[in-house]
mmCIF file with all atom_site columns, C-alpha atoms in Angstrom:
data_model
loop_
_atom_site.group_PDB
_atom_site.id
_atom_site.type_symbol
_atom_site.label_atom_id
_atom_site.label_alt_id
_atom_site.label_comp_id
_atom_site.label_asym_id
_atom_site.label_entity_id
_atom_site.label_seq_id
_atom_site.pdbx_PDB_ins_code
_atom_site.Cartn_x
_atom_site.Cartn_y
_atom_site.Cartn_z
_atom_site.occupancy
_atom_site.B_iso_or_equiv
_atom_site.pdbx_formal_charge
_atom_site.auth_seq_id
_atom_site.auth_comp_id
_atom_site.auth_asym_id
_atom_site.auth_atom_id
_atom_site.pdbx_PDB_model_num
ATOM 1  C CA . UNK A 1 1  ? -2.216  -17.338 0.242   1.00 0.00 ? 1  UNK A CA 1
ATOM 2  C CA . UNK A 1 2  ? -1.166  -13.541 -1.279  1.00 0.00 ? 2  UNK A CA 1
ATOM 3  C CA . UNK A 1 3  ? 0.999   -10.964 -0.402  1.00 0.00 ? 3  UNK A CA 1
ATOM 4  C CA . UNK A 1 4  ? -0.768  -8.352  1.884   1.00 0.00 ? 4  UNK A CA 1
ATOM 5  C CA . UNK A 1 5  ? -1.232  -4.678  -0.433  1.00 0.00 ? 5  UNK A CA 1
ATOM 6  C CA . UNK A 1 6  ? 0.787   -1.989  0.770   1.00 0.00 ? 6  UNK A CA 1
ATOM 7  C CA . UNK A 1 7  ? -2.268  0.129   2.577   1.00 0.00 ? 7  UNK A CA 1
ATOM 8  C CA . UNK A 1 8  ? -2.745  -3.158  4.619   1.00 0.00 ? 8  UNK A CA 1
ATOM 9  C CA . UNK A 1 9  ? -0.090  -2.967  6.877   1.00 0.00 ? 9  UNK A CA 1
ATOM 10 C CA . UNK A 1 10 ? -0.665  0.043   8.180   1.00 0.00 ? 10 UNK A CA 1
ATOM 11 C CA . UNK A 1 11 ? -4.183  -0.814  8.883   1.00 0.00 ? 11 UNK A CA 1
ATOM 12 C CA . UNK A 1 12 ? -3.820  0.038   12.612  1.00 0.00 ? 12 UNK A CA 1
ATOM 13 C CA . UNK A 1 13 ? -3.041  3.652   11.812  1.00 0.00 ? 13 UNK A CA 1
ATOM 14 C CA . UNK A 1 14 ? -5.470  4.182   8.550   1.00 0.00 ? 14 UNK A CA 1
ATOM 15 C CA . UNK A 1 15 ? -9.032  2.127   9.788   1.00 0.00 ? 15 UNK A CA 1
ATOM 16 C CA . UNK A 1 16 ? -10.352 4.933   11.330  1.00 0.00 ? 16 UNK A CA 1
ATOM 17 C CA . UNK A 1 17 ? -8.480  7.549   9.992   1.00 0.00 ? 17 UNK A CA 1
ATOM 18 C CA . UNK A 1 18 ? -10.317 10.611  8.220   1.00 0.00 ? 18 UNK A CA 1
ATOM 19 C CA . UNK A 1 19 ? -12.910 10.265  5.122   1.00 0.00 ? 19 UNK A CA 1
ATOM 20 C CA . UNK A 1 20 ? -11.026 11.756  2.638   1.00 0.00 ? 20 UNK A CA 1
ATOM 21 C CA . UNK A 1 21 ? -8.072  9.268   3.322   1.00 0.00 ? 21 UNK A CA 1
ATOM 22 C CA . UNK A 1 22 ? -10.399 6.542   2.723   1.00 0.00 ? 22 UNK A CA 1
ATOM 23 C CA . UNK A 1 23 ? -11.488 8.020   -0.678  1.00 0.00 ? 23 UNK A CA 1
ATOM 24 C CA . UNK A 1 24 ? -8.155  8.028   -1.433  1.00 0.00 ? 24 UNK A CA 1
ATOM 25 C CA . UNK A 1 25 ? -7.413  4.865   -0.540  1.00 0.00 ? 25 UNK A CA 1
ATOM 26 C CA . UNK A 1 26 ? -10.628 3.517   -2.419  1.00 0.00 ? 26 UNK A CA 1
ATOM 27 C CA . UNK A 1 27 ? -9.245  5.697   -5.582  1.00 0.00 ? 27 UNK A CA 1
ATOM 28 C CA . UNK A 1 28 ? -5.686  3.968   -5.402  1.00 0.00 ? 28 UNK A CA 1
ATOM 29 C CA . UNK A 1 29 ? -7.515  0.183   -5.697  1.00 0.00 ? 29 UNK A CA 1
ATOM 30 C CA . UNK A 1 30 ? -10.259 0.850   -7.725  1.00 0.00 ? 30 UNK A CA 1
ATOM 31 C CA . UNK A 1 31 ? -7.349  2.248   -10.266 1.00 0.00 ? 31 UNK A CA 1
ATOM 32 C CA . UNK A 1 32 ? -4.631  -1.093  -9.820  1.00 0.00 ? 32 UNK A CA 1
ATOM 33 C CA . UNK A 1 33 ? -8.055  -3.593  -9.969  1.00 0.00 ? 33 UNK A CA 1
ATOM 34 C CA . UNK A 1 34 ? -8.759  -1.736  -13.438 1.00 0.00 ? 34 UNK A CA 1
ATOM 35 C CA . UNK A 1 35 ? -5.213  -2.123  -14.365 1.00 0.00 ? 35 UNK A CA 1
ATOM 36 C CA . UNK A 1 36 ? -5.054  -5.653  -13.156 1.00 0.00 ? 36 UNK A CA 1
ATOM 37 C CA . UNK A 1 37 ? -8.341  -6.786  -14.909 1.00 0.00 ? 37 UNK A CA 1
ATOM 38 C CA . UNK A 1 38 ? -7.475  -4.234  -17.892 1.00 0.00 ? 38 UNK A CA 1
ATOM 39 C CA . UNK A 1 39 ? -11.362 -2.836  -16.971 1.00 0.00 ? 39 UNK A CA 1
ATOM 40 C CA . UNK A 1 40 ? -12.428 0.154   -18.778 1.00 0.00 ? 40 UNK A CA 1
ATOM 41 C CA . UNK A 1 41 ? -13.161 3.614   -16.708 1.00 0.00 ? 41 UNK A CA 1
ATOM 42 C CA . UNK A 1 42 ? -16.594 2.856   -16.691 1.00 0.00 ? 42 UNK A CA 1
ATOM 43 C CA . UNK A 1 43 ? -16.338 -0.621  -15.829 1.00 0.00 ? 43 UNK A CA 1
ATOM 44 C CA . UNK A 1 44 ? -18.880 -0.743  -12.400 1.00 0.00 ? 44 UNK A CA 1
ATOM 45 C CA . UNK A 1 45 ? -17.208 -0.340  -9.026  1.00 0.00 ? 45 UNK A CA 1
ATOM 46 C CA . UNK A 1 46 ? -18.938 -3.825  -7.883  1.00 0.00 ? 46 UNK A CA 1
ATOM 47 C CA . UNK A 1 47 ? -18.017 -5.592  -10.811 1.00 0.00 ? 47 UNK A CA 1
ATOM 48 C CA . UNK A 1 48 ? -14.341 -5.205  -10.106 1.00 0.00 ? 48 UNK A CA 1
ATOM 49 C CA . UNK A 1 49 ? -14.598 -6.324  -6.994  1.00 0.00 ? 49 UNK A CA 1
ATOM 50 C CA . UNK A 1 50 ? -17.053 -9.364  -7.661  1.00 0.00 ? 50 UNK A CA 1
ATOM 51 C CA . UNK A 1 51 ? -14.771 -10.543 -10.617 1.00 0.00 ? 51 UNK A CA 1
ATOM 52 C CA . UNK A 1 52 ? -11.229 -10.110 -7.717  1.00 0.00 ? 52 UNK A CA 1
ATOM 53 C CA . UNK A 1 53 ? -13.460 -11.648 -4.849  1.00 0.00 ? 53 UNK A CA 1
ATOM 54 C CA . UNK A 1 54 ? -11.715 -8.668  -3.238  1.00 0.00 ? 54 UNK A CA 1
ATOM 55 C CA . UNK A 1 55 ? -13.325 -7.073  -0.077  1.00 0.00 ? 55 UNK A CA 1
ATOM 56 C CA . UNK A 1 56 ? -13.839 -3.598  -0.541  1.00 0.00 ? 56 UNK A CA 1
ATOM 57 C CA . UNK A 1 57 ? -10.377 -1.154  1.469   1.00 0.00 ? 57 UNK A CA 1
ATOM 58 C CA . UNK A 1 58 ? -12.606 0.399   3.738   1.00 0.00 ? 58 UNK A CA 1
ATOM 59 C CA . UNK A 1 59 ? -14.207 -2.984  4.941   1.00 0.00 ? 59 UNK A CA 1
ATOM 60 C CA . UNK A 1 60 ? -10.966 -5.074  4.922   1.00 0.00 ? 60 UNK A CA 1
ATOM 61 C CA . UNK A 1 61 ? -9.239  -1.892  7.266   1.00 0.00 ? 61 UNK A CA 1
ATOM 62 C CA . UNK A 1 62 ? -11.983 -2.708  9.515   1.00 0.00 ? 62 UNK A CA 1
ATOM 63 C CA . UNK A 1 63 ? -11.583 -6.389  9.544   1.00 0.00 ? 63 UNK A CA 1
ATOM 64 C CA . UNK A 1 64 ? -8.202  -6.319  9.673   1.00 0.00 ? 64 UNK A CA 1
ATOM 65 C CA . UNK A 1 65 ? -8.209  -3.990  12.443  1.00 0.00 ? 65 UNK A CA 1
ATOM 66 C CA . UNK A 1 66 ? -10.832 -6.444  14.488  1.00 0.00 ? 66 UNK A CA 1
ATOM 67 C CA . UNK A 1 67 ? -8.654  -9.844  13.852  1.00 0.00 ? 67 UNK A CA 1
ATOM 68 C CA . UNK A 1 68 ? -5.670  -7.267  15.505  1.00 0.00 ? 68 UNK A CA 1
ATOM 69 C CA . UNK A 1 69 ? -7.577  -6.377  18.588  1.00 0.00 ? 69 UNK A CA 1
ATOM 70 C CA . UNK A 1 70 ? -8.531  -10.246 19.268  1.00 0.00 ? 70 UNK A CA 1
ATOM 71 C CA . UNK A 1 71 ? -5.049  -11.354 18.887  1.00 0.00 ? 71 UNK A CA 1
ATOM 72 C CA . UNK A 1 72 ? -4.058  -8.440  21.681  1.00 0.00 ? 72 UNK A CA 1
ATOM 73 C CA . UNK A 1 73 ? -6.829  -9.806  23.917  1.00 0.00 ? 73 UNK A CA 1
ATOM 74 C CA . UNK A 1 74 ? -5.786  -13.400 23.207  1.00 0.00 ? 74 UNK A CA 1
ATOM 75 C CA . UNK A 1 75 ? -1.998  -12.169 24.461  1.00 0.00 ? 75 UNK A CA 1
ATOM 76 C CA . UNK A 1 76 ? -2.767  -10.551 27.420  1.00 0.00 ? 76 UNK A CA 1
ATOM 77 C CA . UNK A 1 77 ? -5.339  -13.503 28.742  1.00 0.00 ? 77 UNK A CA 1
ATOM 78 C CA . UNK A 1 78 ? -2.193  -15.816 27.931  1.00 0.00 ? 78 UNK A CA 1
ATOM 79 C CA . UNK A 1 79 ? 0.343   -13.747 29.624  1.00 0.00 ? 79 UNK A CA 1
ATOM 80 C CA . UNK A 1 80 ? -1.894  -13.436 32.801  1.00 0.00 ? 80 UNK A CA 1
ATOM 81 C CA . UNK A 1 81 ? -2.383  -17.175 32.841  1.00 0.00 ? 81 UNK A CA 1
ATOM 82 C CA . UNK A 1 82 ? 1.428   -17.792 32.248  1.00 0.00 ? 82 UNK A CA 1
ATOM 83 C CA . UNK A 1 83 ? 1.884   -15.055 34.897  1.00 0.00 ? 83 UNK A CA 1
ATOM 84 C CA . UNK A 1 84 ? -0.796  -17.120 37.414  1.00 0.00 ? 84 UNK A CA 1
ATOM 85 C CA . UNK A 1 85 ? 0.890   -20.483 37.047  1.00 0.00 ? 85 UNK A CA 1
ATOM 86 C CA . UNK A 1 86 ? 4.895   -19.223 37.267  1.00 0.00 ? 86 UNK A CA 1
ATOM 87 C CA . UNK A 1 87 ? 3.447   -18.322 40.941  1.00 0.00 ? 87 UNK A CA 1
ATOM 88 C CA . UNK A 1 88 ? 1.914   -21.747 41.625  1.00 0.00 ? 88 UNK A CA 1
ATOM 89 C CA . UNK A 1 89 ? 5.345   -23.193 40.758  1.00 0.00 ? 89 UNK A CA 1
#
């Protein structure tokens, strides 16, 4: 288990926000996963993320965003069937 990064938790409101906030996004970890691996500037973008196991920002907004919309469907088809049954009582 880990503590969720920052950009993360806003994932509903950044996953398909505009390009350029991606980039930046992509900029900001690229930047702490040299720092935390103490990686050179021309260290290869895919070998910082194959040595962290780390799914790339732009990928994990989307996933992230995904696991979000089945949990609101899984709600509302359990609030329907609560709302079915309180009437059969």
């Amino acid at each position: 288990q880990f503590v969720s990064p920052v950009p993360e938790y806003g994932h509903t409101c950044t996953h398909n926000t505009l390009p350029t906030t991606i980039t930046q996004l992509q900029l900001a970890e690229r930047r702490a996963l040299r720092v935390v691996l103490n990686a050179k500037r021309d260290t290869r973008i895919e070998t910082l993320y194959s040595d962290t196991k780390l799914e790339r920002i732009e990928e994990r907004l989307v996933t992230l965003s995904q696991k979000a919309e089945e949990r609101h469907i899984r709600f509302e088809c359990n609030k329907t069937q609560r709302e079915y049954c309180s009437t059969l009582c």
